[in-house]
Amino acid sequence: MQSVFYLLDSAPYGSEKAYGILNAAAVSIRMDATVGLYADGVYLALAGQDTGLLGVPNLSDILYAYPELRVLAHEPSLVERGLMNRGLVERVELVDEEDFVKRALAADGLIAL
């Protein structure tokens, strides 16, 4: 497998899904790894997250720690949640529906937890 697309469609906090996907992607960076943020997964793209009160690690820090990871945010999901006027993590690329699906299908492997 040369490339893999990790789909995150659930909120980044409250379950282990986002943490698991980000760590799996981090160990897959030699395979052209892409993380696609879709539906509630787009909340991970928001800049300035403070998880101190939750007592959990800030998952957006992982995005900065692995610049080799390509991170895509599904623009319609951001619009549906009223997040388009919020600042995003600089490393996140905003893509429309067509481009998001095209990139997911172009990968050799698609992983969703």
mmCIF file of the C-alpha atoms, coordinates in Angstrom:
data_MODEL
# 
_entry.id   MODEL 
# 
loop_
_atom_site.group_PDB 
_atom_site.id 
_atom_site.type_symbol 
_atom_site.label_atom_id 
_atom_site.label_alt_id 
_atom_site.label_comp_id 
_atom_site.label_asym_id 
_atom_site.label_entity_id 
_atom_site.label_seq_id 
_atom_site.pdbx_PDB_ins_code 
_atom_site.Cartn_x 
_atom_site.Cartn_y 
_atom_site.Cartn_z 
_atom_site.occupancy 
_atom_site.B_iso_or_equiv 
_atom_site.pdbx_formal_charge 
_atom_site.auth_seq_id 
_atom_site.auth_comp_id 
_atom_site.auth_asym_id 
_atom_site.auth_atom_id 
_atom_site.pdbx_PDB_model_num 
ATOM 1   C CA . MET A 1 1   ? 0.000   0.000  0.000  1.00 0.00 ? 1   MET A CA 1 
ATOM 2   C CA . GLN A 1 2   ? 1.463   3.360  -1.048 1.00 0.00 ? 2   GLN A CA 1 
ATOM 3   C CA . SER A 1 3   ? -1.173  5.747  0.340  1.00 0.00 ? 3   SER A CA 1 
ATOM 4   C CA . VAL A 1 4   ? -3.826  5.641  3.028  1.00 0.00 ? 4   VAL A CA 1 
ATOM 5   C CA . PHE A 1 5   ? -6.770  7.919  3.831  1.00 0.00 ? 5   PHE A CA 1 
ATOM 6   C CA . TYR A 1 6   ? -7.917  7.977  7.466  1.00 0.00 ? 6   TYR A CA 1 
ATOM 7   C CA . LEU A 1 7   ? -11.501 9.205  7.818  1.00 0.00 ? 7   LEU A CA 1 
ATOM 8   C CA . LEU A 1 8   ? -12.482 10.867 11.090 1.00 0.00 ? 8   LEU A CA 1 
ATOM 9   C CA . ASP A 1 9   ? -16.225 11.505 11.273 1.00 0.00 ? 9   ASP A CA 1 
ATOM 10  C CA . SER A 1 10  ? -16.732 11.802 15.030 1.00 0.00 ? 10  SER A CA 1 
ATOM 11  C CA . ALA A 1 11  ? -15.924 14.547 17.522 1.00 0.00 ? 11  ALA A CA 1 
ATOM 12  C CA . PRO A 1 12  ? -12.268 14.619 18.593 1.00 0.00 ? 12  PRO A CA 1 
ATOM 13  C CA . TYR A 1 13  ? -13.003 14.351 22.310 1.00 0.00 ? 13  TYR A CA 1 
ATOM 14  C CA . GLY A 1 14  ? -15.258 11.963 24.192 1.00 0.00 ? 14  GLY A CA 1 
ATOM 15  C CA . SER A 1 15  ? -14.034 8.799  22.482 1.00 0.00 ? 15  SER A CA 1 
ATOM 16  C CA . GLU A 1 16  ? -10.749 7.249  21.411 1.00 0.00 ? 16  GLU A CA 1 
ATOM 17  C CA . LYS A 1 17  ? -11.509 7.428  17.666 1.00 0.00 ? 17  LYS A CA 1 
ATOM 18  C CA . ALA A 1 18  ? -9.670  10.652 16.877 1.00 0.00 ? 18  ALA A CA 1 
ATOM 19  C CA . TYR A 1 19  ? -6.697  9.729  19.042 1.00 0.00 ? 19  TYR A CA 1 
ATOM 20  C CA . GLY A 1 20  ? -6.502  6.309  17.394 1.00 0.00 ? 20  GLY A CA 1 
ATOM 21  C CA . ILE A 1 21  ? -6.755  7.661  13.863 1.00 0.00 ? 21  ILE A CA 1 
ATOM 22  C CA . LEU A 1 22  ? -4.143  10.363 14.451 1.00 0.00 ? 22  LEU A CA 1 
ATOM 23  C CA . ASN A 1 23  ? -1.692  7.911  15.956 1.00 0.00 ? 23  ASN A CA 1 
ATOM 24  C CA . ALA A 1 24  ? -2.278  5.354  13.201 1.00 0.00 ? 24  ALA A CA 1 
ATOM 25  C CA . ALA A 1 25  ? -1.706  8.086  10.622 1.00 0.00 ? 25  ALA A CA 1 
ATOM 26  C CA . ALA A 1 26  ? 1.458   9.214  12.408 1.00 0.00 ? 26  ALA A CA 1 
ATOM 27  C CA . VAL A 1 27  ? 3.011   5.759  12.143 1.00 0.00 ? 27  VAL A CA 1 
ATOM 28  C CA . SER A 1 28  ? 1.940   5.587  8.476  1.00 0.00 ? 28  SER A CA 1 
ATOM 29  C CA . ILE A 1 29  ? 3.658   8.758  7.290  1.00 0.00 ? 29  ILE A CA 1 
ATOM 30  C CA . ARG A 1 30  ? 5.940   6.814  4.951  1.00 0.00 ? 30  ARG A CA 1 
ATOM 31  C CA . MET A 1 31  ? 2.820   5.706  3.073  1.00 0.00 ? 31  MET A CA 1 
ATOM 32  C CA . ASP A 1 32  ? 1.539   9.153  2.071  1.00 0.00 ? 32  ASP A CA 1 
ATOM 33  C CA . ALA A 1 33  ? -0.991  9.399  4.903  1.00 0.00 ? 33  ALA A CA 1 
ATOM 34  C CA . THR A 1 34  ? -3.976  11.738 4.742  1.00 0.00 ? 34  THR A CA 1 
ATOM 35  C CA . VAL A 1 35  ? -6.424  12.464 7.555  1.00 0.00 ? 35  VAL A CA 1 
ATOM 36  C CA . GLY A 1 36  ? -9.861  13.499 6.319  1.00 0.00 ? 36  GLY A CA 1 
ATOM 37  C CA . LEU A 1 37  ? -12.026 15.403 8.805  1.00 0.00 ? 37  LEU A CA 1 
ATOM 38  C CA . TYR A 1 38  ? -15.707 14.892 8.037  1.00 0.00 ? 38  TYR A CA 1 
ATOM 39  C CA . ALA A 1 39  ? -18.984 15.524 9.912  1.00 0.00 ? 39  ALA A CA 1 
ATOM 40  C CA . ASP A 1 40  ? -18.173 16.094 13.629 1.00 0.00 ? 40  ASP A CA 1 
ATOM 41  C CA . GLY A 1 41  ? -14.528 15.260 12.902 1.00 0.00 ? 41  GLY A CA 1 
ATOM 42  C CA . VAL A 1 42  ? -14.080 18.822 11.601 1.00 0.00 ? 42  VAL A CA 1 
ATOM 43  C CA . TYR A 1 43  ? -14.045 20.071 15.193 1.00 0.00 ? 43  TYR A CA 1 
ATOM 44  C CA . LEU A 1 44  ? -10.444 18.849 15.320 1.00 0.00 ? 44  LEU A CA 1 
ATOM 45  C CA . ALA A 1 45  ? -9.571  21.517 12.730 1.00 0.00 ? 45  ALA A CA 1 
ATOM 46  C CA . LEU A 1 46  ? -10.432 24.397 15.071 1.00 0.00 ? 46  LEU A CA 1 
ATOM 47  C CA . ALA A 1 47  ? -7.457  26.448 16.243 1.00 0.00 ? 47  ALA A CA 1 
ATOM 48  C CA . GLY A 1 48  ? -6.885  27.389 19.867 1.00 0.00 ? 48  GLY A CA 1 
ATOM 49  C CA . GLN A 1 49  ? -8.433  24.341 21.502 1.00 0.00 ? 49  GLN A CA 1 
ATOM 50  C CA . ASP A 1 50  ? -8.068  24.257 25.283 1.00 0.00 ? 50  ASP A CA 1 
ATOM 51  C CA . THR A 1 51  ? -8.598  20.758 26.638 1.00 0.00 ? 51  THR A CA 1 
ATOM 52  C CA . GLY A 1 52  ? -7.371  21.518 30.155 1.00 0.00 ? 52  GLY A CA 1 
ATOM 53  C CA . LEU A 1 53  ? -10.821 21.223 31.737 1.00 0.00 ? 53  LEU A CA 1 
ATOM 54  C CA . LEU A 1 54  ? -11.394 17.910 29.964 1.00 0.00 ? 54  LEU A CA 1 
ATOM 55  C CA . GLY A 1 55  ? -8.151  16.495 31.322 1.00 0.00 ? 55  GLY A CA 1 
ATOM 56  C CA . VAL A 1 56  ? -7.170  15.034 27.947 1.00 0.00 ? 56  VAL A CA 1 
ATOM 57  C CA . PRO A 1 57  ? -4.334  15.816 25.525 1.00 0.00 ? 57  PRO A CA 1 
ATOM 58  C CA . ASN A 1 58  ? -4.952  18.476 22.900 1.00 0.00 ? 58  ASN A CA 1 
ATOM 59  C CA . LEU A 1 59  ? -5.220  16.397 19.737 1.00 0.00 ? 59  LEU A CA 1 
ATOM 60  C CA . SER A 1 60  ? -4.538  19.322 17.421 1.00 0.00 ? 60  SER A CA 1 
ATOM 61  C CA . ASP A 1 61  ? -0.984  19.273 18.813 1.00 0.00 ? 61  ASP A CA 1 
ATOM 62  C CA . ILE A 1 62  ? -0.497  15.981 16.958 1.00 0.00 ? 62  ILE A CA 1 
ATOM 63  C CA . LEU A 1 63  ? -1.241  17.806 13.702 1.00 0.00 ? 63  LEU A CA 1 
ATOM 64  C CA . TYR A 1 64  ? 1.679   20.135 14.409 1.00 0.00 ? 64  TYR A CA 1 
ATOM 65  C CA . ALA A 1 65  ? 3.969   17.328 15.566 1.00 0.00 ? 65  ALA A CA 1 
ATOM 66  C CA . TYR A 1 66  ? 3.718   15.470 12.245 1.00 0.00 ? 66  TYR A CA 1 
ATOM 67  C CA . PRO A 1 67  ? 3.978   17.971 9.386  1.00 0.00 ? 67  PRO A CA 1 
ATOM 68  C CA . GLU A 1 68  ? 4.223   15.036 6.956  1.00 0.00 ? 68  GLU A CA 1 
ATOM 69  C CA . LEU A 1 69  ? 0.537   14.294 7.512  1.00 0.00 ? 69  LEU A CA 1 
ATOM 70  C CA . ARG A 1 70  ? -1.869  15.836 5.048  1.00 0.00 ? 70  ARG A CA 1 
ATOM 71  C CA . VAL A 1 71  ? -5.021  17.003 6.849  1.00 0.00 ? 71  VAL A CA 1 
ATOM 72  C CA . LEU A 1 72  ? -8.195  17.811 4.926  1.00 0.00 ? 72  LEU A CA 1 
ATOM 73  C CA . ALA A 1 73  ? -11.362 19.372 6.349  1.00 0.00 ? 73  ALA A CA 1 
ATOM 74  C CA . HIS A 1 74  ? -14.671 18.802 4.560  1.00 0.00 ? 74  HIS A CA 1 
ATOM 75  C CA . GLU A 1 75  ? -15.981 22.334 3.956  1.00 0.00 ? 75  GLU A CA 1 
ATOM 76  C CA . PRO A 1 76  ? -19.705 21.389 3.873  1.00 0.00 ? 76  PRO A CA 1 
ATOM 77  C CA . SER A 1 77  ? -19.313 19.815 7.338  1.00 0.00 ? 77  SER A CA 1 
ATOM 78  C CA . LEU A 1 78  ? -17.834 23.066 8.662  1.00 0.00 ? 78  LEU A CA 1 
ATOM 79  C CA . VAL A 1 79  ? -20.696 25.044 7.095  1.00 0.00 ? 79  VAL A CA 1 
ATOM 80  C CA . GLU A 1 80  ? -23.356 22.709 8.569  1.00 0.00 ? 80  GLU A CA 1 
ATOM 81  C CA . ARG A 1 81  ? -21.889 23.265 12.050 1.00 0.00 ? 81  ARG A CA 1 
ATOM 82  C CA . GLY A 1 82  ? -21.539 27.045 11.704 1.00 0.00 ? 82  GLY A CA 1 
ATOM 83  C CA . LEU A 1 83  ? -17.741 26.863 11.956 1.00 0.00 ? 83  LEU A CA 1 
ATOM 84  C CA . MET A 1 84  ? -16.688 28.675 8.784  1.00 0.00 ? 84  MET A CA 1 
ATOM 85  C CA . ASN A 1 85  ? -16.014 31.922 10.649 1.00 0.00 ? 85  ASN A CA 1 
ATOM 86  C CA . ARG A 1 86  ? -13.782 30.181 13.214 1.00 0.00 ? 86  ARG A CA 1 
ATOM 87  C CA . GLY A 1 87  ? -10.007 30.012 12.904 1.00 0.00 ? 87  GLY A CA 1 
ATOM 88  C CA . LEU A 1 88  ? -8.574  26.723 11.717 1.00 0.00 ? 88  LEU A CA 1 
ATOM 89  C CA . VAL A 1 89  ? -5.271  25.021 12.480 1.00 0.00 ? 89  VAL A CA 1 
ATOM 90  C CA . GLU A 1 90  ? -2.861  26.309 9.821  1.00 0.00 ? 90  GLU A CA 1 
ATOM 91  C CA . ARG A 1 91  ? -1.990  22.817 8.603  1.00 0.00 ? 91  ARG A CA 1 
ATOM 92  C CA . VAL A 1 92  ? -5.587  21.989 7.675  1.00 0.00 ? 92  VAL A CA 1 
ATOM 93  C CA . GLU A 1 93  ? -6.577  22.237 4.019  1.00 0.00 ? 93  GLU A CA 1 
ATOM 94  C CA . LEU A 1 94  ? -10.207 23.124 3.349  1.00 0.00 ? 94  LEU A CA 1 
ATOM 95  C CA . VAL A 1 95  ? -11.750 21.065 0.510  1.00 0.00 ? 95  VAL A CA 1 
ATOM 96  C CA . ASP A 1 96  ? -15.191 20.831 -1.062 1.00 0.00 ? 96  ASP A CA 1 
ATOM 97  C CA . GLU A 1 97  ? -17.319 17.676 -1.316 1.00 0.00 ? 97  GLU A CA 1 
ATOM 98  C CA . GLU A 1 98  ? -16.034 16.631 -4.730 1.00 0.00 ? 98  GLU A CA 1 
ATOM 99  C CA . ASP A 1 99  ? -12.352 17.033 -3.867 1.00 0.00 ? 99  ASP A CA 1 
ATOM 100 C CA . PHE A 1 100 ? -12.766 15.303 -0.494 1.00 0.00 ? 100 PHE A CA 1 
ATOM 101 C CA . VAL A 1 101 ? -14.382 12.235 -2.067 1.00 0.00 ? 101 VAL A CA 1 
ATOM 102 C CA . LYS A 1 102 ? -11.905 12.207 -4.951 1.00 0.00 ? 102 LYS A CA 1 
ATOM 103 C CA . ARG A 1 103 ? -8.919  12.199 -2.594 1.00 0.00 ? 103 ARG A CA 1 
ATOM 104 C CA . ALA A 1 104 ? -10.426 9.516  -0.362 1.00 0.00 ? 104 ALA A CA 1 
ATOM 105 C CA . LEU A 1 105 ? -11.104 7.228  -3.328 1.00 0.00 ? 105 LEU A CA 1 
ATOM 106 C CA . ALA A 1 106 ? -7.671  7.875  -4.857 1.00 0.00 ? 106 ALA A CA 1 
ATOM 107 C CA . ALA A 1 107 ? -5.875  6.413  -1.823 1.00 0.00 ? 107 ALA A CA 1 
ATOM 108 C CA . ASP A 1 108 ? -4.784  2.783  -1.891 1.00 0.00 ? 108 ASP A CA 1 
ATOM 109 C CA . GLY A 1 109 ? -6.474  2.232  1.471  1.00 0.00 ? 109 GLY A CA 1 
ATOM 110 C CA . LEU A 1 110 ? -9.353  3.890  3.328  1.00 0.00 ? 110 LEU A CA 1 
ATOM 111 C CA . ILE A 1 111 ? -9.600  3.469  7.095  1.00 0.00 ? 111 ILE A CA 1 
ATOM 112 C CA . ALA A 1 112 ? -12.507 4.665  9.232  1.00 0.00 ? 112 ALA A CA 1 
ATOM 113 C CA . LEU A 1 113 ? -12.890 3.732  12.895 1.00 0.00 ? 113 LEU A CA 1 
# 
